[in-house]
Amino acid sequence: MFTNLIILYPLIMTMVWIIGSIFYQIQTHKSYSPFITEQPEGVSILVPCFNEQAHLERTFESLITQQHKNIEIILIDDASVDNTLSIMHTLQQKHPHLKIKIISQKENLGKATAMNVKCSIIVRQTTNS
């Protein structure tokens, strides 16, 4: 009797562990649901720039590598005196498959003003469509 227990115990426990792990895997995959099941309609990203030629390309590359694919990038040139505006146009030509808008302001009004004015334009466009 004792020898049967010594032989059967490891086999029975192995089967219990295998069956238990199978049920655990089935249960965890069944109950898993992603936090967001669908991507939102679209996201507009405002990028106000004043003399940002050194950082603009890296910032842009970071934006387009995000998981959300339905994005609109609005690049706002706040009257830069360097090559920021030409870099914006280069990025727009380099990525024709993306929705990229370039807005150039005549005078430097500051980041807050650029963001507020463009946010109101975006809200108006969203409510009209």
XYZ file of C-alpha atoms in Angstrom:
129
model
C 0.000 0.000 0.000
C 2.752 2.425 0.931
C 4.683 1.702 -2.288
C 1.570 2.406 -4.351
C 1.243 5.795 -2.629
C 4.891 6.610 -3.309
C 4.446 5.808 -7.000
C 0.987 7.330 -7.547
C 1.341 10.541 -5.491
C 3.743 12.314 -7.920
C 1.640 11.274 -10.913
C -1.621 12.440 -9.347
C -0.131 15.746 -8.177
C 1.371 16.356 -11.625
C -2.059 15.871 -13.199
C -3.651 18.199 -10.617
C -1.092 20.933 -11.373
C -1.472 20.545 -15.155
C -5.274 20.607 -15.057
C -5.233 23.524 -12.601
C -2.894 25.573 -14.779
C -5.043 24.900 -17.855
C -8.168 26.125 -16.043
C -6.253 29.150 -14.752
C -5.097 30.095 -18.268
C -8.597 29.694 -19.686
C -10.084 31.798 -16.901
C -7.559 34.640 -17.174
C -7.865 34.890 -20.957
C -11.646 34.800 -20.810
C -11.981 37.526 -18.189
C -9.367 39.816 -19.767
C -10.760 42.776 -21.625
C -8.695 45.766 -22.688
C -9.415 49.083 -21.000
C -10.281 50.723 -24.310
C -11.928 48.402 -26.795
C -12.092 50.898 -29.637
C -9.935 53.827 -30.518
C -11.615 57.212 -30.233
C -12.628 58.981 -33.411
C -9.544 61.140 -33.481
C -7.069 63.108 -31.464
C -5.762 66.561 -32.346
C -2.308 67.316 -31.002
C -1.268 70.951 -30.790
C 2.455 71.659 -30.990
C 3.194 75.361 -30.457
C 6.743 76.230 -31.519
C 8.906 79.289 -31.095
C 12.482 78.818 -32.325
C 12.312 75.038 -31.893
C 14.400 73.919 -34.871
C 16.692 71.871 -32.605
C 13.847 69.858 -31.042
C 10.983 69.834 -33.534
C 11.912 66.719 -35.511
C 12.472 64.610 -32.396
C 9.177 65.807 -30.911
C 7.362 65.006 -34.157
C 8.879 61.515 -34.380
C 7.788 60.863 -30.808
C 4.222 61.866 -31.664
C 3.904 59.637 -34.715
C 5.220 56.561 -32.906
C 2.365 56.582 -30.391
C -0.109 53.700 -30.394
C -3.069 55.839 -31.341
C -3.074 56.020 -35.123
C -5.983 58.375 -35.816
C -4.177 61.608 -34.997
C -4.106 65.084 -36.429
C -0.963 67.065 -35.693
C -1.298 70.835 -35.696
C 2.075 72.561 -35.799
C 1.865 76.201 -34.740
C 4.760 78.490 -35.608
C 4.696 81.423 -33.210
C 6.705 83.818 -35.438
C 9.987 81.919 -35.112
C 13.138 83.589 -36.414
C 15.014 80.329 -37.041
C 14.173 77.509 -39.491
C 11.231 76.142 -37.504
C 8.655 76.889 -40.202
C 10.713 75.293 -42.983
C 11.244 72.191 -40.827
C 7.468 72.011 -40.338
C 6.928 72.056 -44.114
C 9.635 69.421 -44.573
C 7.924 67.149 -42.030
C 4.585 67.663 -43.757
C 6.074 66.669 -47.123
C 7.964 63.754 -45.583
C 4.751 62.286 -44.082
C 1.923 62.842 -46.610
C -0.108 59.974 -45.092
C -0.582 61.896 -41.825
C -3.008 64.718 -41.113
C -0.624 67.609 -40.495
C -1.719 71.238 -40.395
C 0.737 74.101 -40.202
C -0.360 77.419 -38.787
C 2.017 80.360 -38.940
C 1.363 83.388 -36.773
C 2.577 86.828 -37.812
C 3.789 87.839 -34.354
C 4.932 86.025 -31.236
C 1.914 85.959 -28.952
C 3.184 83.257 -26.602
C 2.403 79.610 -26.083
C -0.798 80.112 -24.089
C -2.368 82.349 -26.728
C -1.434 79.955 -29.527
C -2.949 77.026 -27.638
C -6.158 78.848 -26.691
C -6.864 80.235 -30.162
C -6.215 76.919 -31.867
C -8.202 74.963 -29.258
C -11.244 77.116 -29.939
C -10.847 76.453 -33.682
C -10.660 72.699 -33.079
C -13.721 72.718 -30.810
C -15.652 74.663 -33.444
C -14.623 72.200 -36.169
C -15.652 69.214 -34.037
C -19.073 70.595 -33.167
C -19.786 71.496 -36.799
C -18.950 68.034 -38.153
